Tab-separated table of C-alpha atoms and ligand atoms in Angstrom:
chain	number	residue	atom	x	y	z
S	1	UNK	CA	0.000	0.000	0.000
S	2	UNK	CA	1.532	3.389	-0.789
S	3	UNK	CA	1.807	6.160	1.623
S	4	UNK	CA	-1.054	8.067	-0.014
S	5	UNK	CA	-3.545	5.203	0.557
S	6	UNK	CA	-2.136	3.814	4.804
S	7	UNK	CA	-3.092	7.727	5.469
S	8	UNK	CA	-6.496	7.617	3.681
S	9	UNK	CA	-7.222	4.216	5.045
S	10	UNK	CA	-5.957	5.209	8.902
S	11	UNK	CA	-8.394	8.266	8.616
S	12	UNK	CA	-11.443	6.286	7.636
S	13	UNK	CA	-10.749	3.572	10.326
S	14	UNK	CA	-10.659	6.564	12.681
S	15	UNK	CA	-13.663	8.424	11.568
S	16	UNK	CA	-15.480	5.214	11.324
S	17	UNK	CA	-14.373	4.452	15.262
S	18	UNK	CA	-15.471	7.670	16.480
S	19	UNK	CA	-11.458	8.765	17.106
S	20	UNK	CA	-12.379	12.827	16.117
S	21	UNK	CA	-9.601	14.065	18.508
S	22	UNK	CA	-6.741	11.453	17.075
S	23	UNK	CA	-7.744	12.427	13.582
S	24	UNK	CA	-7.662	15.723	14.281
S	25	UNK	CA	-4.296	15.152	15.376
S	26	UNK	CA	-3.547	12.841	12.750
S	27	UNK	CA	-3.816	15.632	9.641
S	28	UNK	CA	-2.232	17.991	11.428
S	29	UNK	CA	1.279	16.304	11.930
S	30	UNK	CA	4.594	16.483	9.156
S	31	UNK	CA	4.369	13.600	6.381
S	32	UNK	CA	7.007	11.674	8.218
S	33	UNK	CA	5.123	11.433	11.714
S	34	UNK	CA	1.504	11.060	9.805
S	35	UNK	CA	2.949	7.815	8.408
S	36	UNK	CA	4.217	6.685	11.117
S	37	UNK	CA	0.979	7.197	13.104
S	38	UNK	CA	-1.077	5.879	10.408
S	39	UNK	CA	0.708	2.480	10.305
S	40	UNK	CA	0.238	2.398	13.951
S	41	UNK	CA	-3.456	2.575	13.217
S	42	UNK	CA	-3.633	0.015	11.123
S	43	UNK	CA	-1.807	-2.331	13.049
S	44	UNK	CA	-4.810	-1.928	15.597
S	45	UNK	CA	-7.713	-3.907	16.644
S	46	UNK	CA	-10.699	-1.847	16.804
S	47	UNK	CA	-13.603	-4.110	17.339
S	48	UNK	CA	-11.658	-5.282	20.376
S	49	UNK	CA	-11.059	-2.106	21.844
S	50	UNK	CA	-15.027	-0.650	21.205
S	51	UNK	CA	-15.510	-4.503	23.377
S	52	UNK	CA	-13.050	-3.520	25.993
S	53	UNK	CA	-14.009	0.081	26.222
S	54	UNK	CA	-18.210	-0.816	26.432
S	55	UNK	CA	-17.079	-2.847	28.983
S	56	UNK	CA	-15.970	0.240	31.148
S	57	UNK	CA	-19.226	1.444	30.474
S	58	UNK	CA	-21.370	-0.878	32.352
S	59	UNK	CA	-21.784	-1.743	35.406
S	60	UNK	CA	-20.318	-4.888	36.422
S	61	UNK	CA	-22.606	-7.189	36.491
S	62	UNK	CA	-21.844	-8.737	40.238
S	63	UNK	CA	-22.084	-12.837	39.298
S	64	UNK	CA	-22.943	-14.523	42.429
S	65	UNK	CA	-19.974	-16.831	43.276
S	66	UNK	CA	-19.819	-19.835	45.720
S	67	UNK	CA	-16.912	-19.648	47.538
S	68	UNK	CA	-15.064	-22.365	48.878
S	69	UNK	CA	-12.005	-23.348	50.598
S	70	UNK	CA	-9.507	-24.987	47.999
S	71	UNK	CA	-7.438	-28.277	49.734
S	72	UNK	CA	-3.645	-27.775	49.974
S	73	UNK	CA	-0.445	-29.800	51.371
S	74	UNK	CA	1.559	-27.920	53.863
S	75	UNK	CA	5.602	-28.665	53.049
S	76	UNK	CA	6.141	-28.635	56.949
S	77	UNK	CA	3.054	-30.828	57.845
S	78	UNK	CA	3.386	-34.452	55.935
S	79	UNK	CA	4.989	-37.342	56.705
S	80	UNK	CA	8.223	-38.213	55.559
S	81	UNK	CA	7.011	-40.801	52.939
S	82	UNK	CA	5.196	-38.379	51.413
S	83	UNK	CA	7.715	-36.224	51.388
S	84	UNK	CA	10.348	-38.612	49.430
S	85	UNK	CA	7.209	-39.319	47.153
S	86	UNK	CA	7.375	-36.036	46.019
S	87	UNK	CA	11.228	-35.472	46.314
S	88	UNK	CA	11.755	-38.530	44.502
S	89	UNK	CA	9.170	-37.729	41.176
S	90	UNK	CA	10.040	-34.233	41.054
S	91	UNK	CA	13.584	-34.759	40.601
S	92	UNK	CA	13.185	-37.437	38.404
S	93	UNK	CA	12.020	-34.589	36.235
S	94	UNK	CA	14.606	-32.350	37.127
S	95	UNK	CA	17.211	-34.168	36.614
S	96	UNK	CA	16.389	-35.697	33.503
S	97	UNK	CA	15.661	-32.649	31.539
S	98	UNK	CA	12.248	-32.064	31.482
S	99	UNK	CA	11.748	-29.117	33.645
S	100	UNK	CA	11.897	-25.104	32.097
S	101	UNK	CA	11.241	-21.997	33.963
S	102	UNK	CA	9.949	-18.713	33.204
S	103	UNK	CA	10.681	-15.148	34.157
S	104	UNK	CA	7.370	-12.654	33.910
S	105	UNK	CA	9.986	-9.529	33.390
S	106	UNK	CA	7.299	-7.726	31.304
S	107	UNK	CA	5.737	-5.330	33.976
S	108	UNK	CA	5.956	-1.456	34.531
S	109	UNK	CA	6.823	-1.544	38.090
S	110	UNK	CA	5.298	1.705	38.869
S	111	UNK	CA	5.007	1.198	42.429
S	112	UNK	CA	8.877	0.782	43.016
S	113	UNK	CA	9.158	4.117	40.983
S	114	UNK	CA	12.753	2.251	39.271
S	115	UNK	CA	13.863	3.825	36.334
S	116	UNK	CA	14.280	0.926	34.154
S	117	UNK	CA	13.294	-3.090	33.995
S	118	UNK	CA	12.023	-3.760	37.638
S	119	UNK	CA	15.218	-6.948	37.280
S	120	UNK	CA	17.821	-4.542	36.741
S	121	UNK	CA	16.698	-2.639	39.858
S	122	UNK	CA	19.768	-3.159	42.629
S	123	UNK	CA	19.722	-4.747	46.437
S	124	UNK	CA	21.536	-3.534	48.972
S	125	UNK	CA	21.964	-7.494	49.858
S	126	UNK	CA	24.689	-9.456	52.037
S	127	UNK	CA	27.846	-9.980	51.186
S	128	UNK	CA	27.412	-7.496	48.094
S	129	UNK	CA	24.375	-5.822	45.911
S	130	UNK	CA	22.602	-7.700	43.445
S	131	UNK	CA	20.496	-7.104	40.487
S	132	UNK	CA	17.367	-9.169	40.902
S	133	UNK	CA	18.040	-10.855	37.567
S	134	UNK	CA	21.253	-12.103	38.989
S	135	UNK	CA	19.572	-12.983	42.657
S	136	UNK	CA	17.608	-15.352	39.814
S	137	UNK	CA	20.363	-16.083	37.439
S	138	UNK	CA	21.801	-17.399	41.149
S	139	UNK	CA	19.095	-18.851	42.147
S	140	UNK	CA	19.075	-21.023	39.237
S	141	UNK	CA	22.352	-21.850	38.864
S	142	UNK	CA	22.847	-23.356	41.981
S	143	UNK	CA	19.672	-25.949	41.162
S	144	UNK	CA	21.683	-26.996	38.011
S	145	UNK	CA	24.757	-27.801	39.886
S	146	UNK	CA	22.901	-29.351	42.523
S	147	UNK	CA	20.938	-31.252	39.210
S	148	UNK	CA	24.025	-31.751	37.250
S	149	UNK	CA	21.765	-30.283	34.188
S	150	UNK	CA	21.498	-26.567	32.331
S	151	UNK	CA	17.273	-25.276	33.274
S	152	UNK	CA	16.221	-23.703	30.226
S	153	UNK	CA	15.356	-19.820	31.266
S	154	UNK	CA	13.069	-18.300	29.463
S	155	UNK	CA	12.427	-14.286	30.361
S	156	UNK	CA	9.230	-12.606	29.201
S	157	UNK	CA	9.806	-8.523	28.474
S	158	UNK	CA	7.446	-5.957	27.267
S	159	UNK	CA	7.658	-3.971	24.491
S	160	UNK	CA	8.543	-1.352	26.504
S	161	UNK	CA	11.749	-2.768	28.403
S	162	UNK	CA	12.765	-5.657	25.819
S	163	UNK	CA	15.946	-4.395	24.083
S	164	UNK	CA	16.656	-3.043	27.718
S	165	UNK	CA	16.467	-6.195	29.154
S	166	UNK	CA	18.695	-8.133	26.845
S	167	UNK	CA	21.027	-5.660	26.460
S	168	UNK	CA	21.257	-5.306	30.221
S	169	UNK	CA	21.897	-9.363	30.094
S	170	UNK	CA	24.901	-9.149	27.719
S	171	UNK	CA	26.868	-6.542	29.603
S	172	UNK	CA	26.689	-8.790	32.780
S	173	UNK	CA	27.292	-11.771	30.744
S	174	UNK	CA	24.201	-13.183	31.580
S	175	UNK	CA	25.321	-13.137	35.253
S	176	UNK	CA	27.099	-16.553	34.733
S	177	UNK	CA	23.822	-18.147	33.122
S	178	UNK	CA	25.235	-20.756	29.869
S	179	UNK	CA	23.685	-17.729	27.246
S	180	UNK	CA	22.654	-20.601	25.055
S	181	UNK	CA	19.917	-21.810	27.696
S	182	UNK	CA	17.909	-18.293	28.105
S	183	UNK	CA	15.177	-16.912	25.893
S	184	UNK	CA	13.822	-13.846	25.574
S	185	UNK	CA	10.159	-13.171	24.262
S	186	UNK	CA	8.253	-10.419	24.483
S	187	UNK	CA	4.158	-9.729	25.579
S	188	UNK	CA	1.522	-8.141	23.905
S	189	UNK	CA	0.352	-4.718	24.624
S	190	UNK	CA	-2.688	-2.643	24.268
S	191	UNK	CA	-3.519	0.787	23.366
S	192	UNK	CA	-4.689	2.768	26.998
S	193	UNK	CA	-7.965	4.778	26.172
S	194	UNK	CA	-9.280	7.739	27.563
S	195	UNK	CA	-12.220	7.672	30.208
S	196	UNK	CA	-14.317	9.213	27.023
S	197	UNK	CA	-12.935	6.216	25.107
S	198	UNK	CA	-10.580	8.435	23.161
S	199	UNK	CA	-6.931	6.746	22.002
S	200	UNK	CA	-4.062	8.759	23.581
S	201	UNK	CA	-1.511	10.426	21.855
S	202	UNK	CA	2.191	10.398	23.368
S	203	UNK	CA	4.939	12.582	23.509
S	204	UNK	CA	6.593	11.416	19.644
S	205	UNK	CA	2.788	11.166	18.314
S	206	UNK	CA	2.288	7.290	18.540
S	207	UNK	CA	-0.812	5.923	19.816
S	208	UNK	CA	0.103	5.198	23.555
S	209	UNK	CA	0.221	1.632	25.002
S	210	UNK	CA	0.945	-0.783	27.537
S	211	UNK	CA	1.795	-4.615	28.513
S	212	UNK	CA	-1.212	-6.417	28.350
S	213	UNK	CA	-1.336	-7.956	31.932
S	214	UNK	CA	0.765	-11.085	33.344
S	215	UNK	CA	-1.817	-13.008	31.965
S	216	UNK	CA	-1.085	-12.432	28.440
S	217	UNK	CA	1.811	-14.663	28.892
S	218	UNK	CA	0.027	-17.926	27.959
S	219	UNK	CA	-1.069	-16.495	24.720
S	220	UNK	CA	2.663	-14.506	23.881
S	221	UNK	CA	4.602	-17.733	24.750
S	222	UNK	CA	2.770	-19.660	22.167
S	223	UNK	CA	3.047	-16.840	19.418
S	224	UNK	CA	6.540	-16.296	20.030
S	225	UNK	CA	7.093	-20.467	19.751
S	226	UNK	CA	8.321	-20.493	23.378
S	227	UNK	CA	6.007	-23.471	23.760
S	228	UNK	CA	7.352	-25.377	20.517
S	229	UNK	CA	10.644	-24.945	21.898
S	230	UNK	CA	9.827	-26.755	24.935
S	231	UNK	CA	8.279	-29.534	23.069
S	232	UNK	CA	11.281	-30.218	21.130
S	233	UNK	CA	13.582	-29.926	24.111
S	234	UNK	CA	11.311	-32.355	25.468
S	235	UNK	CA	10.277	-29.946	28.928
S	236	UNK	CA	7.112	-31.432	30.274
S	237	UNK	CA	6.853	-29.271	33.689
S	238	UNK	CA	6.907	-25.649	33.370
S	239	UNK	CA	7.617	-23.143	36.406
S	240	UNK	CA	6.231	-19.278	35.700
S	241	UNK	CA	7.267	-17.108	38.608
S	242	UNK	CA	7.749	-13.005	39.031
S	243	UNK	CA	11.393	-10.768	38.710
S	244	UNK	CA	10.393	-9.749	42.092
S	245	UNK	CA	11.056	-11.927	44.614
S	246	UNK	CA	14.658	-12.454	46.122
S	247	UNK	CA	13.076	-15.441	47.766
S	248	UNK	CA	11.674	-17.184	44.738
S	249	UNK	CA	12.388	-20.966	44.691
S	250	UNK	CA	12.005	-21.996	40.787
S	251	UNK	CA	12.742	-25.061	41.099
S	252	UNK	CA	11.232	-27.186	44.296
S	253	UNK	CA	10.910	-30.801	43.235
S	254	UNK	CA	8.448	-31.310	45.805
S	255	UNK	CA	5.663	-28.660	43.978
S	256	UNK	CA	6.810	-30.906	41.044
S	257	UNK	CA	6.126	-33.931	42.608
S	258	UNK	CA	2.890	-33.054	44.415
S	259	UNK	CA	1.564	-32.203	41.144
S	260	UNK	CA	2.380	-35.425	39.933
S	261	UNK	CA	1.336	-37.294	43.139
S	262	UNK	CA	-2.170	-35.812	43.101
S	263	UNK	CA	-2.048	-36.461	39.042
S	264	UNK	CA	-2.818	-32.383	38.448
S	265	UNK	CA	-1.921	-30.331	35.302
S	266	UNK	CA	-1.087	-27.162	37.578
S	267	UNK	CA	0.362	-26.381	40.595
S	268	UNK	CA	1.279	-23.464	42.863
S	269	UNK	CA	3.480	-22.751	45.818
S	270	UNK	CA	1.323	-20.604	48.282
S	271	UNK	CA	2.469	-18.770	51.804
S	272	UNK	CA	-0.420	-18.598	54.768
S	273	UNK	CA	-1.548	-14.922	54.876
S	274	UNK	CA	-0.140	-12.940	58.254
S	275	UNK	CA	-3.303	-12.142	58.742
S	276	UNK	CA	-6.850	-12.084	58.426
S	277	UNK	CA	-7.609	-9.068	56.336
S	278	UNK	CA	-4.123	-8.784	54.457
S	279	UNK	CA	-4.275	-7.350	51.194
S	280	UNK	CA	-3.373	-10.427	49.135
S	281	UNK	CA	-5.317	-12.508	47.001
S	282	UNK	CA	-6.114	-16.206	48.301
S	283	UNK	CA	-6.656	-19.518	46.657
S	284	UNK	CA	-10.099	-21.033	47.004
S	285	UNK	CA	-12.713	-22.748	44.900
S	286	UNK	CA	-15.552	-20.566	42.790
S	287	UNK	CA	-18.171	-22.283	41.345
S	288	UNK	CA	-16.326	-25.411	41.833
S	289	UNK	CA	-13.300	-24.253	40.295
S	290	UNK	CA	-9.579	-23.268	41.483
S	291	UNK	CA	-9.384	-19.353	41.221
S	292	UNK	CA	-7.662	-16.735	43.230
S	293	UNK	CA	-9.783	-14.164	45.189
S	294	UNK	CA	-8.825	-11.000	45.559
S	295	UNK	CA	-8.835	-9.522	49.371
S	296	UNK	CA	-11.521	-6.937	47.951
S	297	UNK	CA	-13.995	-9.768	46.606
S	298	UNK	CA	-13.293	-11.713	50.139
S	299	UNK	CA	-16.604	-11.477	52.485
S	300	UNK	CA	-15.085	-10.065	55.506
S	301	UNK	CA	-16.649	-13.128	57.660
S	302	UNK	CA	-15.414	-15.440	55.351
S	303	UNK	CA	-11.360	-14.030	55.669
S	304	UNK	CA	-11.911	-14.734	59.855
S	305	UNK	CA	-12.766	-18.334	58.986
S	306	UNK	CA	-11.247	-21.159	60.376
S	307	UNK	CA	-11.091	-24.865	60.547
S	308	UNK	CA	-10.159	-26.901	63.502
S	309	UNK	CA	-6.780	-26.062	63.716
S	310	UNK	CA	-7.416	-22.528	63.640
S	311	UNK	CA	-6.218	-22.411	60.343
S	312	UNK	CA	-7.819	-19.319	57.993
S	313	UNK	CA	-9.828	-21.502	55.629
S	314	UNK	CA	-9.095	-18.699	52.832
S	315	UNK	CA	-5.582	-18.189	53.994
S	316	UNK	CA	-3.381	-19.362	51.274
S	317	UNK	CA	-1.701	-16.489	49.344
S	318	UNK	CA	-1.441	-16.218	45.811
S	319	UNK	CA	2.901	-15.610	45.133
S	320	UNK	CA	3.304	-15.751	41.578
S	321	UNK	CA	4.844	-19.087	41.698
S	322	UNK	CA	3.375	-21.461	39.410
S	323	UNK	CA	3.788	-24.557	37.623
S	324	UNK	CA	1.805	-25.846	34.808
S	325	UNK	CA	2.581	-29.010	32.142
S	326	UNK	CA	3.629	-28.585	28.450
S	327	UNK	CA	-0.130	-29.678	27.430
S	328	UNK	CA	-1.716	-27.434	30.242
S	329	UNK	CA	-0.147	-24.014	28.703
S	330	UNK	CA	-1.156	-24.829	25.487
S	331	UNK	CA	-4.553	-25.822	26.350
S	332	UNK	CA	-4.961	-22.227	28.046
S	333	UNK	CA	-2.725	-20.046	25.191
S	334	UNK	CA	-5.989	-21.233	23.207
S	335	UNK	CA	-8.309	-19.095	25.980
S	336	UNK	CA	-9.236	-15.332	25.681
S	337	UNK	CA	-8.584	-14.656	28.981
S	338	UNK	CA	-10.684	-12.176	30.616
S	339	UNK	CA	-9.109	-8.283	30.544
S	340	UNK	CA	-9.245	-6.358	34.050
S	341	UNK	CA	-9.368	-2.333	33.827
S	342	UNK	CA	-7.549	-0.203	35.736
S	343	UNK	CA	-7.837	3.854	36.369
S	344	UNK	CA	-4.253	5.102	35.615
S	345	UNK	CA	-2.531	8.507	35.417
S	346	UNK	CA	-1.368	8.979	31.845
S	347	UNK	CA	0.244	12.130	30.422
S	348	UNK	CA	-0.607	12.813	26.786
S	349	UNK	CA	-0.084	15.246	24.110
S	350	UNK	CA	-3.192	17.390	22.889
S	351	UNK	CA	-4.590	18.833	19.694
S	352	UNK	CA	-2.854	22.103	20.108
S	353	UNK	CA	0.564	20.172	20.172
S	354	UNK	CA	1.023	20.575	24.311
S	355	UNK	CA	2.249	18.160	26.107
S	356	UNK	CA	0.053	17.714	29.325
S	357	UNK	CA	1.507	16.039	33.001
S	358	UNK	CA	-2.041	14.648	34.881
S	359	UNK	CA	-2.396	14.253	38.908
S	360	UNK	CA	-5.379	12.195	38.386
S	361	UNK	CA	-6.527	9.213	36.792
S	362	UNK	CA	-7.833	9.815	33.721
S	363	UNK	CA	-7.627	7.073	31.294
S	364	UNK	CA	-8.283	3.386	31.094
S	365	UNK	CA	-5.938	-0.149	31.225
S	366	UNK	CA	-6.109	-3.143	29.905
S	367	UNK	CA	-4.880	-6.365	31.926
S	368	UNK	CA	-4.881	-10.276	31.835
S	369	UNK	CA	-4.145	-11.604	35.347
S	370	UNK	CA	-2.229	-14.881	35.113
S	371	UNK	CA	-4.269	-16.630	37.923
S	372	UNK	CA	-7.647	-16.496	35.945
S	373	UNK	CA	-6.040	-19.564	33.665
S	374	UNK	CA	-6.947	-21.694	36.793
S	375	UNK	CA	-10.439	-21.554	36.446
S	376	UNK	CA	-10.293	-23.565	33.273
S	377	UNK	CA	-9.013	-26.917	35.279
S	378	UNK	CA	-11.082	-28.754	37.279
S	379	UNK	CA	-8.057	-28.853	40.495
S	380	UNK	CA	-4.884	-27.747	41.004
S	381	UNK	CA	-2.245	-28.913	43.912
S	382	UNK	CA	-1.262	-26.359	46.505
S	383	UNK	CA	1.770	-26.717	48.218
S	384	UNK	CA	1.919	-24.218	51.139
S	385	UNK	CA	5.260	-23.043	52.160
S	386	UNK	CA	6.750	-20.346	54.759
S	387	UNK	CA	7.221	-16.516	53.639
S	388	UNK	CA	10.733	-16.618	55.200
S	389	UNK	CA	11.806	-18.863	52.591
S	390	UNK	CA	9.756	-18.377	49.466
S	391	UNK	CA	8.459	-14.417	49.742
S	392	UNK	CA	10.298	-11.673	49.736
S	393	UNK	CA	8.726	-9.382	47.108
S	394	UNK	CA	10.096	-6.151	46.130
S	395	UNK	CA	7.144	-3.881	44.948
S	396	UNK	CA	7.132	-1.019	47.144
S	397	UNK	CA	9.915	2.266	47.430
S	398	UNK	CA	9.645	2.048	51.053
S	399	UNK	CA	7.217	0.222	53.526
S	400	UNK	CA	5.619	-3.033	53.254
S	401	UNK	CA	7.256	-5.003	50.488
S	402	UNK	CA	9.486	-2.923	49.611
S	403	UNK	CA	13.502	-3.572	49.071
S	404	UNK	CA	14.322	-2.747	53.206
S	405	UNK	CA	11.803	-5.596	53.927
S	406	UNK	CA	13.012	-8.041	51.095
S	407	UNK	CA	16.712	-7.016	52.048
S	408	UNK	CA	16.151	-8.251	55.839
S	409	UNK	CA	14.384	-11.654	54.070
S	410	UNK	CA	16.833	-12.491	51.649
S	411	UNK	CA	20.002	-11.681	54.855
S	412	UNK	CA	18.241	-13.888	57.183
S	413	UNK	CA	17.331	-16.900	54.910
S	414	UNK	CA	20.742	-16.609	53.339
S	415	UNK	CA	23.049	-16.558	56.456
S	416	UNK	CA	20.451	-20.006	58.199
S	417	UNK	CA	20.554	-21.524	54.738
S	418	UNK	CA	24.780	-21.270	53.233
V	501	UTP	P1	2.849	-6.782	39.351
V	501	UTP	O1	1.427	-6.966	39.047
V	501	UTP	O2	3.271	-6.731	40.755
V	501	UTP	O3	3.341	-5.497	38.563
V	501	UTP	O4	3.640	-7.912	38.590
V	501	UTP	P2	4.712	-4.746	38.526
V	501	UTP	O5	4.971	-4.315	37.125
V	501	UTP	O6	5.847	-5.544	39.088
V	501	UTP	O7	4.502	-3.493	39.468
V	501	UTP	P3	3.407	-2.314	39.471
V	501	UTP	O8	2.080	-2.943	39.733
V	501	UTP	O9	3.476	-1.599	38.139
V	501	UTP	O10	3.884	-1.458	40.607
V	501	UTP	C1	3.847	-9.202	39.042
V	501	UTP	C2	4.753	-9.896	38.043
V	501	UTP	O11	4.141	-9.910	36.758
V	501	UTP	C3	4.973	-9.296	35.799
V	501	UTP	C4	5.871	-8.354	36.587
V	501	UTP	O12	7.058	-8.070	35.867
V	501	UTP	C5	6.112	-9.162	37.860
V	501	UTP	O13	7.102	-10.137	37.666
V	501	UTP	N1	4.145	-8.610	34.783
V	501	UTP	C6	3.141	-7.793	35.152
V	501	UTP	C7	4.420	-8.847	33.461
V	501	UTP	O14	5.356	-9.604	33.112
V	501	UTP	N2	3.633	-8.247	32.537
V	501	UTP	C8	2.629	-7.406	32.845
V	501	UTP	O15	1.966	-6.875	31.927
V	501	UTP	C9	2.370	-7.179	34.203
């Protein structure tokens, strides 16, 4: 298509979309930028944003759920058979090749305020500061001397932070990680939209956007033939865990083998909430299915429940650390996975060419949450384990989980555990 025809064909999808403000914009701007814009605009799926954007429209529609409690095995609380039952089938797959893990590296960290990939942020750890790709690279590394095998890492970006990332890889030399044995692939994105359903306009006139939500990840992996690679390297387990915690165990043969044991496609590693009404989302059964509830969606009577060992009956916390087979990620890359919206500051350029900072929310975003994938298996195996040796999550500047807390976590575990 010539240039002529991308512009004419950019301004019709707009005026037929009801985007007056971008089009404005859009005839306004040098030949060089209009281009640019207008193959942006073609690239885009409308129909899906008028979907999403209706969708902010209405009110939720509040579907009763039945809430349950969801079973899970507590690492501290089994016998010892069970415990080599596990030990002994997860590192069978361990050790014979046939476990991967994955690094969700794709978010904006907004909260930590880091200027850069939330992994090449810096902690002020014992003996010396460490990226928390290399806490990870570590992390792994030690598993495949302890395996006598080479984990294949894959590490999901965003088009935001991708070259970033992997250029932030080579000049630490992949922080001792064999190069050959990590992948990089990068997540889908979505164009944020104005509370009046506008697209916005950024600073170098592109249509602004942003990573589609950790749940996306199913659906890039597959795309980006992350999954195919797997096949043919013959992984059947798969671990998918977060850049953020310097606690993060990626490879714990007994989640493996628990999984296996209790003949599951997924799995997850949970810690027991520190208290009732902590602001964590918790495994449990809705409508008969595994899902994780947000605190906000938790009846408060239902968070003070117990059983007879005074254990909170919703009280195991979602950590990002989750384990799926081969078959079970490509069963859900196949799933349109709901989107979430959230109210976020964005600063945009206008129709007289200014460029304008916000305080306040004023546009719309688009996520996938990688826990609503559970709902689509009938169980899943839960293997509780202790915050002091598998959470430590670095998401805050200062306070609650924030690098001073993780710092204090990763010291103490570190100086009982080498
Ligand atoms: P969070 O939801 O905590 O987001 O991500 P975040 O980007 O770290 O921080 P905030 O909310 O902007 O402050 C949990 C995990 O999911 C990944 C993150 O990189 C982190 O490992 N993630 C999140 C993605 O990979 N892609 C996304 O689109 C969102």
């Amino acid at each position: 298509m010539n240039v002529e025809n991308k512009i004419l064909k950019a301004e019709k999808l707009l005026e037929e979309n009801k985007q007056d403000s971008v089009l404005r914009i859009l005839r306004k701007l040098d030949s060089e930028k209009k281009e640019k814009l207008a193959e942006q605009i073609l690239q885009l799926d409308f129909e899906q944003l008028r979907k999403l954007y209706k969708e902010t429209q209405e009110t939720p529609e509040i579907l009763e759920k039945k809430l349950e409690h969801i079973n899970y095995v507590d690492k501290y609380k089994i016998s010892d058979e069970k415990r080599n039952t596990y030990l002994n089938l997860g590192e069978e797959i361990i050790k014979n090749g046939k476990y991967a893990v994955v690094t969700m590296a794709g978010g904006q960290g907004t909260r930590l305020g880091h200027k850069g990939p939330k992994g090449t942020f810096k902690i002020d750890v014992e003996p010396e500061p460490k990226y928390l790709f290399q806490i990870l690279a570590e992390n792994l590394e030690k598993a495949n001397k302890k395996y006598g095998i080479t984990i294949p890492w894959y590490i999901m970006t965003s088009t935001e932070n991708d070259k970033e990332t992997e250029e932030f890889y080579k000049a630490h030399n992949y922080f001792g990680y064999p190069q050959e044995a990590v992948k990089f692939f990068t997540q889908g994105n979505l164009p944020l939209l104005f509370t009046n359903g506008s697209l916005v306009i950024d600073k170098d006139y592109s249509i602004k956007i942003a990573a589609d939500g950790n749940g996306c990840i199913y659906k890039s992996m597959k795309k980006a033939g992350i999954l195919d690679d797997m096949k043919q390297k013959g992984v059947q387990w798969i671990f998918i865990g977060a850049v953020d915690n310097v606690l993060l165990n990626m490879v714990d043969p007994m989640l493996i083998g628990l999984a296996i044991d209790e003949k599951h496609e997924i799995a997850a590693k949970s810690v027991p909430k520190n208290y009732p009404k902590e602001r964590v989302g918790v495994f449990c059964k809705a409508n008969g299915v595994p899902s994780v509830i947000e605190y906000s969606e938790l009846p408060e009577d239902m968070a003070e429940q117990t059983d007879e060992d005074g254990e909170l009956l919703y009280g195991e916390a979602h950590i990002m650390c989750n384990l799926y087979t081969l078959d079970a990620l490509e069963k859900i890359a196949k799933i349109d996975l709901p989107y979430h919206v959230a109210n976020k500051k964005t600063d945009y350029m206008n129709e007289d060419g200014e460029f304008i900072e916000v305080k306040e929310p004023n546009a719309y975003k688009f996520e996938a949450f990688i826990f609503d994938a559970f709902n689509y298996f009938d169980d899943m195996s839960i293997l509780r384990g202790r915050r002091e040796e598998d959470f430590a999550p670095v998401k805050n500047a200062e306070g609650n989980d924030s690098p001073e807390t993780a710092k204090k976590l990763y010291n103490d575990f570190h100086a009982k555990n080498n």
